[in-house]
Coordinates of C-alpha atoms in Angstrom, one line a residue:
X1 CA -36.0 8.5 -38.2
X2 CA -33.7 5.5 -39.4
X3 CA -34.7 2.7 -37.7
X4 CA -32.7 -0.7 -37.2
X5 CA -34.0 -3.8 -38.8
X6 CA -34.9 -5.4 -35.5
X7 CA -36.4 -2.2 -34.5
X8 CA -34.2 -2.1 -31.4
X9 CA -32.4 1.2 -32.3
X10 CA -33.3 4.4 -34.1
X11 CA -31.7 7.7 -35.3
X12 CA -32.6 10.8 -35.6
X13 CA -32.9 14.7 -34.6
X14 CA -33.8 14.7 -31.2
X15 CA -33.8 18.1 -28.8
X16 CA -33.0 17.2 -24.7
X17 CA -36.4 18.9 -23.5
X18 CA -39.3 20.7 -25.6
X19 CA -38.1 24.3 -24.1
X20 CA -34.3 23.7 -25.4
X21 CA -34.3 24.8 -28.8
X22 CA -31.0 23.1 -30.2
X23 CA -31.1 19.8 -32.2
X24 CA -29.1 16.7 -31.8
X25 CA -28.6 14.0 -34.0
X26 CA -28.5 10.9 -32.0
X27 CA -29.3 7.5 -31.7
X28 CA -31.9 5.9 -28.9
X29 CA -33.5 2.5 -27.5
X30 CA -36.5 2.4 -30.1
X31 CA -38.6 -0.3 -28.3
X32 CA -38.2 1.1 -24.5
X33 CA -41.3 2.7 -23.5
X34 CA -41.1 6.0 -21.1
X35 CA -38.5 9.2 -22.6
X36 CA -35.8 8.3 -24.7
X37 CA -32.7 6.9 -23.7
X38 CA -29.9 8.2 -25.6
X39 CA -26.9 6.2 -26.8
X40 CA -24.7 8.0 -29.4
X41 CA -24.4 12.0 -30.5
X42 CA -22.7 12.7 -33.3
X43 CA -22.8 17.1 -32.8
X44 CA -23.2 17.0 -29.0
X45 CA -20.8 20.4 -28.8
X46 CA -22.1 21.9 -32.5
X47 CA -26.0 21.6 -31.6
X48 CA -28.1 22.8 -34.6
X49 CA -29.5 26.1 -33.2
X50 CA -31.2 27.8 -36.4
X51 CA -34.8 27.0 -37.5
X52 CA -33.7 26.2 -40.7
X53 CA -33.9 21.9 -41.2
X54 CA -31.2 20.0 -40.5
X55 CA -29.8 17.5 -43.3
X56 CA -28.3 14.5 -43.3
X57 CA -26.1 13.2 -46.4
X58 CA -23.5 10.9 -47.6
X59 CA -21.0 13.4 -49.9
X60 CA -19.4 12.7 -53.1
X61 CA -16.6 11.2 -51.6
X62 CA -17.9 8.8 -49.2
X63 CA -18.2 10.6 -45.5
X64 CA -21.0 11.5 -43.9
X65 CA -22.4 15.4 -43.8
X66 CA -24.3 17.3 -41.6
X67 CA -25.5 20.1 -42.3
X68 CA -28.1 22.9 -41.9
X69 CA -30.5 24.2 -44.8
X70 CA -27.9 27.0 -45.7
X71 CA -25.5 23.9 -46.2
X72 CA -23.0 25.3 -43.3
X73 CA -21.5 21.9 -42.1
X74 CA -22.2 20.9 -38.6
X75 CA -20.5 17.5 -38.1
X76 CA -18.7 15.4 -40.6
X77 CA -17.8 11.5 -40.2
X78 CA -14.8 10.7 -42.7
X79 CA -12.9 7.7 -43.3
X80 CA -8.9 7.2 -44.0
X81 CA -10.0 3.7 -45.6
X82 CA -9.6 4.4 -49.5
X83 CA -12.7 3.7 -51.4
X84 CA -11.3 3.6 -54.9
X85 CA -14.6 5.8 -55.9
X86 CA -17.1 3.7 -54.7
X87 CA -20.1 4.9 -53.4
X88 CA -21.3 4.1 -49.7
X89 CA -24.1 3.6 -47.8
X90 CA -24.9 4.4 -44.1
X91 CA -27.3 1.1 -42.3
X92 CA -27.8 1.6 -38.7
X93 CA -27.6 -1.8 -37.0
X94 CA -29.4 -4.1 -34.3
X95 CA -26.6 -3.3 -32.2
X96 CA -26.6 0.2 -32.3
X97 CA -23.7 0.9 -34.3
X98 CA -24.4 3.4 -37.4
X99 CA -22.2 1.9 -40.4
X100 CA -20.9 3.5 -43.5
X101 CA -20.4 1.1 -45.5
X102 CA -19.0 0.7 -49.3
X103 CA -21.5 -2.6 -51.5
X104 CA -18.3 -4.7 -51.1
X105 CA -19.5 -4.9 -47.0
X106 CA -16.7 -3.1 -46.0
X107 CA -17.2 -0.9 -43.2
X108 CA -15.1 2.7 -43.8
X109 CA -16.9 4.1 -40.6
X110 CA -18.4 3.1 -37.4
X111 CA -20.2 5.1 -34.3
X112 CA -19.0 2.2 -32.3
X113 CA -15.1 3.7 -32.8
X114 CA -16.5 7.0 -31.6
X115 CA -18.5 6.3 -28.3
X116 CA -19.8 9.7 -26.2
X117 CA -21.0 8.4 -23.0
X118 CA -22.7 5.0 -23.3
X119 CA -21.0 1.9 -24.4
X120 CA -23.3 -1.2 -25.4
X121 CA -22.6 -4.9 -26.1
X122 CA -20.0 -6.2 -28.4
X123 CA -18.7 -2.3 -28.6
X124 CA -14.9 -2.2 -28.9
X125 CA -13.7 0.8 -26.7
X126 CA -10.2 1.2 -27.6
X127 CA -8.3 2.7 -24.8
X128 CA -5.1 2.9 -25.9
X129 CA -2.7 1.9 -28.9
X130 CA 1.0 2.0 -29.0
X131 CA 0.7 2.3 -25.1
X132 CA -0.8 5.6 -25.8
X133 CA -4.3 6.7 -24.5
X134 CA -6.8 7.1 -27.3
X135 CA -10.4 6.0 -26.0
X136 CA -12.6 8.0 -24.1
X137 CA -16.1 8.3 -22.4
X138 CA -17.0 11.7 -21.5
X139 CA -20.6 12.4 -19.8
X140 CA -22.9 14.7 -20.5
X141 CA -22.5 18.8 -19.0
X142 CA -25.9 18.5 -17.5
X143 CA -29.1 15.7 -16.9
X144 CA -30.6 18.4 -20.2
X145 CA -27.2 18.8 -21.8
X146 CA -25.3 16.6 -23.7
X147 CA -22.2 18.5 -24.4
X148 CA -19.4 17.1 -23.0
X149 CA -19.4 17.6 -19.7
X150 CA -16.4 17.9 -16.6
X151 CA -16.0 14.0 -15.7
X152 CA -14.3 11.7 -18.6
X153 CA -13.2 7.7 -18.3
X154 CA -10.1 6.3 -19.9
X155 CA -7.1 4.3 -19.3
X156 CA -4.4 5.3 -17.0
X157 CA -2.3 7.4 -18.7
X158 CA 1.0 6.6 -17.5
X159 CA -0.4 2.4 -17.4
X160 CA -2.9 2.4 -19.9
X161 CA -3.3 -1.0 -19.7
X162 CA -3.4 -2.0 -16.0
X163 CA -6.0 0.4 -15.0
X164 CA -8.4 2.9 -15.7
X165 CA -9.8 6.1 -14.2
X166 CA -12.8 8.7 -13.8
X167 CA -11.0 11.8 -14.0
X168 CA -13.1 15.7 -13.1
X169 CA -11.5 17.8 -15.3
X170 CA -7.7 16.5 -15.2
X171 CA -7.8 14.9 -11.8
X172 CA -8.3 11.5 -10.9
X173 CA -12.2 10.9 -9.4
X174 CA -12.5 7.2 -9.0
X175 CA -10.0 4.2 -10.2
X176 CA -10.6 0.3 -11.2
X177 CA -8.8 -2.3 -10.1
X178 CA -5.8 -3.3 -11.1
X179 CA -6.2 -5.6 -14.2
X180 CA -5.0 -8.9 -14.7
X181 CA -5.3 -11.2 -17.7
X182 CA -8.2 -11.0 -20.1
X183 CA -10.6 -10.5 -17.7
X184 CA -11.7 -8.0 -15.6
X185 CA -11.6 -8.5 -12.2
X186 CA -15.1 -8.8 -11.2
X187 CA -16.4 -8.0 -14.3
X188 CA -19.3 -10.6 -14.4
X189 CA -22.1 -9.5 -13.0
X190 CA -25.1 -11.0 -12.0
X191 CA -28.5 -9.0 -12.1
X192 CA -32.1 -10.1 -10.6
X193 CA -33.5 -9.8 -14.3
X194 CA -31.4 -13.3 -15.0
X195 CA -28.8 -11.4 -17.2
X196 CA -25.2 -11.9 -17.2
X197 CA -22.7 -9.2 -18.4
X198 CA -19.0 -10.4 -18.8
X199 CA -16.4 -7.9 -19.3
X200 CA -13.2 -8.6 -21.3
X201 CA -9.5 -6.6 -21.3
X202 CA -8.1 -7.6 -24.8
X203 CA -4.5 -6.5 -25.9
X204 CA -4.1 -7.3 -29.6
X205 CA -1.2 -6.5 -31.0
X206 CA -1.1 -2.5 -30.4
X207 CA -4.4 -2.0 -29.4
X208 CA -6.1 -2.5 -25.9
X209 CA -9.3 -2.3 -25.6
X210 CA -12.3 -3.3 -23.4
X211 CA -15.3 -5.2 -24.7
X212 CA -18.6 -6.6 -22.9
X213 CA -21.1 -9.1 -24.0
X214 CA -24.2 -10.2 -22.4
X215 CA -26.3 -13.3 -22.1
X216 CA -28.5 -14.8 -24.5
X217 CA -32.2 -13.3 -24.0
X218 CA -30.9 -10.5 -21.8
X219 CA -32.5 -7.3 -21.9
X220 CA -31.2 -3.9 -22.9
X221 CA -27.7 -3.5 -21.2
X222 CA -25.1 -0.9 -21.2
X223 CA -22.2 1.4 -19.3
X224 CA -22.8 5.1 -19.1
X225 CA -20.7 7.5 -17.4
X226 CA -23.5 10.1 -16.2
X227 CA -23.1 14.4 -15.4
X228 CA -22.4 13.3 -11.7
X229 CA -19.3 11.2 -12.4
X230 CA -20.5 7.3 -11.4
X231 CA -19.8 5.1 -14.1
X232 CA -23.0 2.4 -14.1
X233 CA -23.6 -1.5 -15.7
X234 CA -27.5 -0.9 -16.5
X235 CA -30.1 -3.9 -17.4
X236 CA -33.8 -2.8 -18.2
X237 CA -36.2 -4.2 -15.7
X238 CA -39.7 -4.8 -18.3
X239 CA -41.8 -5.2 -14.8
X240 CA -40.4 -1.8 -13.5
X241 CA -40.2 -0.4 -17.1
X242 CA -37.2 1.2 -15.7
X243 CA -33.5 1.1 -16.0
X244 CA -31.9 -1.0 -12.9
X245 CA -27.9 -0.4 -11.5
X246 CA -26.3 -3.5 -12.0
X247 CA -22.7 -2.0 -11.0
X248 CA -21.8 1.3 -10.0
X249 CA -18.2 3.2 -9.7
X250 CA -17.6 4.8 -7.4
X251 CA -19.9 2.7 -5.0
X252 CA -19.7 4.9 -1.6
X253 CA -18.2 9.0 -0.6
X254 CA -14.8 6.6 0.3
X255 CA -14.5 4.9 -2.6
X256 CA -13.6 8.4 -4.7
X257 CA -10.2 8.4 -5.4
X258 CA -7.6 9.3 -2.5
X259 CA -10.7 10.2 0.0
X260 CA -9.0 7.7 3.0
X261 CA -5.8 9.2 2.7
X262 CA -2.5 7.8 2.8
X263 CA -2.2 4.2 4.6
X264 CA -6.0 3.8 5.1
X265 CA -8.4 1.9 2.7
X266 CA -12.3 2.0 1.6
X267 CA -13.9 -0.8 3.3
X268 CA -16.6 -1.4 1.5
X269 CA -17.6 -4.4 3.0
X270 CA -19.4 -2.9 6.0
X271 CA -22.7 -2.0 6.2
X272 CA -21.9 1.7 5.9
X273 CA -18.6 2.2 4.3
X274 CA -15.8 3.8 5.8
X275 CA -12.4 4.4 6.0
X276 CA -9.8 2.0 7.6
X277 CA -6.1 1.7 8.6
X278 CA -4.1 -0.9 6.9
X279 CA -2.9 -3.3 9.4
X280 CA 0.3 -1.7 11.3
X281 CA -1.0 1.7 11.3
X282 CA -3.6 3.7 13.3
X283 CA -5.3 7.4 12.7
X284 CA -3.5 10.3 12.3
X285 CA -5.3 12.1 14.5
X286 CA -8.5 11.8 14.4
X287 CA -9.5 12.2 10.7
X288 CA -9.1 9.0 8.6
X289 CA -9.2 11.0 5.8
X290 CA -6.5 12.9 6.2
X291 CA -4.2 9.6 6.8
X292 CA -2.7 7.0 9.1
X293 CA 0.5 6.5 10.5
X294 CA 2.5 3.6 11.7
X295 CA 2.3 2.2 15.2
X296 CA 5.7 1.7 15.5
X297 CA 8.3 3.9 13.2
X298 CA 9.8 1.2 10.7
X299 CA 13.9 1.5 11.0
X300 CA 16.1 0.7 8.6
X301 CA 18.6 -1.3 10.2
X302 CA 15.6 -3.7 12.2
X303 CA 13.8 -6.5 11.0
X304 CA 10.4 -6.4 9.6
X305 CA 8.2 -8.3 7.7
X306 CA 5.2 -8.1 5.5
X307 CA 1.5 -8.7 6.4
X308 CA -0.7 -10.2 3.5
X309 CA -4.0 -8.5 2.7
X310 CA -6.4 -10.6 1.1
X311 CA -9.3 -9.3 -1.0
X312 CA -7.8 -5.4 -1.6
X313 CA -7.9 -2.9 -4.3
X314 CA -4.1 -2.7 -4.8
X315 CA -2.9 1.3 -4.0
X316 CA -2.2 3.9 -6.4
X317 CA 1.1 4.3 -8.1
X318 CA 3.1 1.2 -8.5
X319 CA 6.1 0.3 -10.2
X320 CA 5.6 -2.3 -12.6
X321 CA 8.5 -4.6 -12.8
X322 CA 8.5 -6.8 -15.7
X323 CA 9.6 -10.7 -15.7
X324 CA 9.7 -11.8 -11.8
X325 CA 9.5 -15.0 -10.0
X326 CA 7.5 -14.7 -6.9
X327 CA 9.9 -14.9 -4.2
X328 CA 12.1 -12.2 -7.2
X329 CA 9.4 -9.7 -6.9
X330 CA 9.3 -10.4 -2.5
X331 CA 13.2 -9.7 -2.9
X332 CA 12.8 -6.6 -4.7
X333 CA 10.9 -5.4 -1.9
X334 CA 12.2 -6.9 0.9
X335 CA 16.0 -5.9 -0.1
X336 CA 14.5 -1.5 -0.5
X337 CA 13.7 0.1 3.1
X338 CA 11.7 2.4 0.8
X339 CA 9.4 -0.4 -0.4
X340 CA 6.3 -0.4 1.3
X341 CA 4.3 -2.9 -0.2
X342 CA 4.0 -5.8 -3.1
X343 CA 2.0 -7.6 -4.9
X344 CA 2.2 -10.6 -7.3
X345 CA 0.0 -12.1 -9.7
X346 CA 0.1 -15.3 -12.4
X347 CA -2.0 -14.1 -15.2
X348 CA -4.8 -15.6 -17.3
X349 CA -2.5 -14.2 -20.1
X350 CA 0.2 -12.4 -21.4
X351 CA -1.4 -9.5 -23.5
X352 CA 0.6 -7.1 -25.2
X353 CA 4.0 -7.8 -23.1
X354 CA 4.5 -11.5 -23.3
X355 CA 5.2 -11.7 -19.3
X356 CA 2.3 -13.9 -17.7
X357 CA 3.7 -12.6 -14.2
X358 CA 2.6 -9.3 -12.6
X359 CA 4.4 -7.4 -9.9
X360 CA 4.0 -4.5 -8.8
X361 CA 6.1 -2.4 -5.9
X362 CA 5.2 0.7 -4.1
X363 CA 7.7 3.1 -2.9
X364 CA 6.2 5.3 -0.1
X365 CA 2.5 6.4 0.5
X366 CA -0.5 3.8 -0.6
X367 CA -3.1 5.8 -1.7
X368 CA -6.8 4.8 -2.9
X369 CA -6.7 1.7 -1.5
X370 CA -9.8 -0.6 -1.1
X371 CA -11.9 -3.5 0.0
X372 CA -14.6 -5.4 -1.6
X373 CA -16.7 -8.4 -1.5
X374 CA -16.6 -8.8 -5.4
X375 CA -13.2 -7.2 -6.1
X376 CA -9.4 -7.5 -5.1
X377 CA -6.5 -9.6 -5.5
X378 CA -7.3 -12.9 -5.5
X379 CA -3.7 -14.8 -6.0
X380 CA -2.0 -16.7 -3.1
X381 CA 0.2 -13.8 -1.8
X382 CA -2.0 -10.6 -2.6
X383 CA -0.2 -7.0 -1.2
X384 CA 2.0 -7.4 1.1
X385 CA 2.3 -4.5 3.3
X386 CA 5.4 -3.7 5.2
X387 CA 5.4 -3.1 9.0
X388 CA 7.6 -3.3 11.6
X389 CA 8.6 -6.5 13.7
X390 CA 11.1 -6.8 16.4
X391 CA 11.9 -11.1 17.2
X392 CA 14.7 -11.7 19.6
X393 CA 16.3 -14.1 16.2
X394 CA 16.3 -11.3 13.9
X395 CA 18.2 -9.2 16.1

C-alpha cells in the first residue's frame, strides 16, 4: 500500500469480497476501523482478473501504467500538460487525492479531476465547461461491484449551471434545487458529531464546478452516490464507529423526480411525506400521483392573478430569461395566458453570465415540485403560481 503522510488515506489493490476474484486498484479511509471504505477506483470497468500480479508504474513519458505481469495495460492516467522530459512522481495526499507530479511541484495529474462515486473535501467536481456537461458521479453496479453502475449525478444538461440531477440510465431520478449565487441552497449542514459541511457553486470563467469544505476538527466527511440511486453527505460517528447520513437525496418515495405528477408537490414537511396540490388545484381523480387539475378552468380573456408559494422547490423546466427587473419578469408572465408560474431571485452573485437577477417562467405543466424545511426559494416573491380569480373590478 501507499499510504498518505498523515496516514488518513491509502492505496492499493483491493478485491470487493474474499470470494470475488478480480482486483481493484483503489484508494480507502486508512485510519477507520471496521471494512474499508472505498473512495477512488482507477480500473473499476477493467478489473484485474488473472493470477498473475498486478503492477503499478510511472512510464517513460510521465503517465501512470497499470498493468498485469504479462505487461497487457489495464488503466492508464496521462497528462496533456507538457513535461519538457522531466520525470514525475506520483504522492498520494492527506486529502485523498493521488498526484502526479513533475520536482518543479507541478501537478500534470490528479484523481480529484476523475471522481467515481465519492467526492471528499476541497474536491473540485467540475460539472460543466463552456456550458457543456463534463463532470460526473456514477455509483457502483452492485453493494460487491464497483463497476459503474445504472444511476449517475451531473449537471442539467440543458442548464448545467442552475441544477443538477440523479439520472437511471438516461432518465431523470431525483433533482436539486434550483441554484442561486455561490451557494447552494441549503448546503450547510449541521450534524450531531459538531461538524459543519458548506457547499459552494463556483463559475470561473468557463468552468462550473461544485466544491465542499468542512469544519476545523471534523471527522471524515464525504458525498457518495450509492447502487440504489440516493445521493448522501456522510460524517463518521467515532462513538458509533459507523458512517452517519448527514443529507440524503432523494429524502422520501415523493421526492423522486416527477412522482406527484403535474400541479402537485412533495411535501416533505409532514410527518410522512406525501403528495399535495398546489394551491388552485385539487386531485385528478383520486391518484395524486397521476396529477391535479384546476378548480376553476383559467380563461383567457378573465382576470387572474398569482398566489406566492413560499419555501418551494421551484418545478421542472423553466425558461430562463436573462436581465429582468422584478415587476419585468411578473410582466413576462402576467402578459402570456400560457405562463403558469414565475419566479424571481437577487443573487449572491453573478457567476458565469454577469446578470445578478434570476427569473425563471414556466409555460404549462409544473412538474417535480417540492417543499422543505431546509430548502426553497427564499427571496421576497418566490413562484408565483397562476390561478384563476373572478373580482367584479376586473371585469
Amino acid at each position: 500500500m501507499l499510504i498518505s503522510k498523515g496516514g488518513d488515506f491509502a492505496l492499493g489493490f483491493f478485491s470487493p469480497t474474499s470470494s470475488n476474484k478480480s482486483f481493484y486498484l483503489g484508494i480507502w479511509y486508512h485510519k477507520l476501523p471496521g471494512s474499508r471504505t472505498i473512495v477512488w477506483i482507477a480500473n473499476r470497468d477493467n478489473p484485474i482478473v488473472t493470477t498473475s500480479s498486478p503492477i503499478l508504474a510511472i512510464g517513460n513519458n510521465s503517465n501512470l501504467v497499470l498493468s498485469d505481469y504479462h505487461g497487457h495495460n489495464i488503466w492508464i492516467a496521462s497528462s496533456n500538460i507538457a513535461t519538457g522530459g522531466a520525470q514525475a512522481y506520483a504522492v498520494l495526499l492527506d486529502s485523498g487525492n493521488f498526484v502526479l507530479r513533475l520536482a518543479n511541484n507541478t501537478d500534470i495529474w490528479q484523481s480529484f479531476d476523475h471522481p467515481t462515486d465519492t467526492l471528499l473535501p476541497t474536491m473540485r467536481f467540475l460539472v460543466s465547461y463552456k456550458a457543456q456537461v463534463v463532470g460526473r458521479l456514477v455509483a457502483w453496479k452492485g453493494p460487491d461491484d464497483p463497476s459503474s453502475g445504472n444511476f449517475s449525478c451531473t449537471g442539467d444538461p440543458i442548464s448545467p449551471t442552475f441544477q443538477r440531477l440523479i439520472f437511471h440510465g438516461t432518465m431523470p431520478y431525483c433533482r436539486s434545487n434550483v441554484l442561486k449565487g455561490v451557494s447552494v441552497p441549503g448546503g450547510t449542514y449541521l450534524s450531531n458529531t459538531s461538524s459543519i459541511v458548506y457547499e459552494t457553486a463556483i463559475s470561473q470563467g468557463d468552468e462550473f464546478y461544485f466544491m465542499f469544505t468542512v469544519s476545523d476538527g471534523s471527522p471524515s466527511t464525504r458525498f457518495t452516490l450509492d447502487y440504489t440511486g440516493a445521493l448522501r453527505a456522510l460524517s463518521w460517528n467515532y462513538h458509533l464507529l459507523s458512517w452517519e447520513v448527514i443529507s440524503e437525496s432523494p429524502k422520501a418515495a415523493c421526492d423522486i423526480y416527477a412522482a406527484c405528477g403535474p400541479f402537485s408537490y412533495c411535501d416533505l414537511t409532514d410527518v410522512f411525506p406525501s403528495c399535495k396540490c398546489l394551491n388552485g388545484f385539487e386531485p385528478d381523480g383520486h391518484n395524486f400521483s397521476t396529477s391535479c387539475q384546476r378548480t376553476q378552468e383559467l380563461k383567457c380573456g378573465k382576470q387572474s392573478r398569482f398566489v406566492t408559494l413560499p419555501g418551494m422547490k421551484v418545478p421542472d423546466k423553466f425558461l430562463h430569461i436573462k436581465n429582468k427587473s422584478f415587476d419585468e419578469c411578473a410582466a413576462e408572465c402576467s402578459s402570456n395566458c400560457s405562463c403558469t408560474a414565475y419566479a424571481y431571485a437577487n443573487l449572491s452573485s453573478a457567476g458565469a453570465e454577469a446578470d445578478l437577477t434570476r427569473c425563471l417562467v414556466w409555460i404549462g405543466e409544473l412538474i417535480d415540485t417540492g417543499k422543505s424545511v431546509d430548502s426553497g426559494e427564499r427571496e421576497p416573491v418566490p413562484s408565483p403560481c397562476r390561478v384563476p380569480w373572478y373580482a367584479p373590478s376586473f371585469l
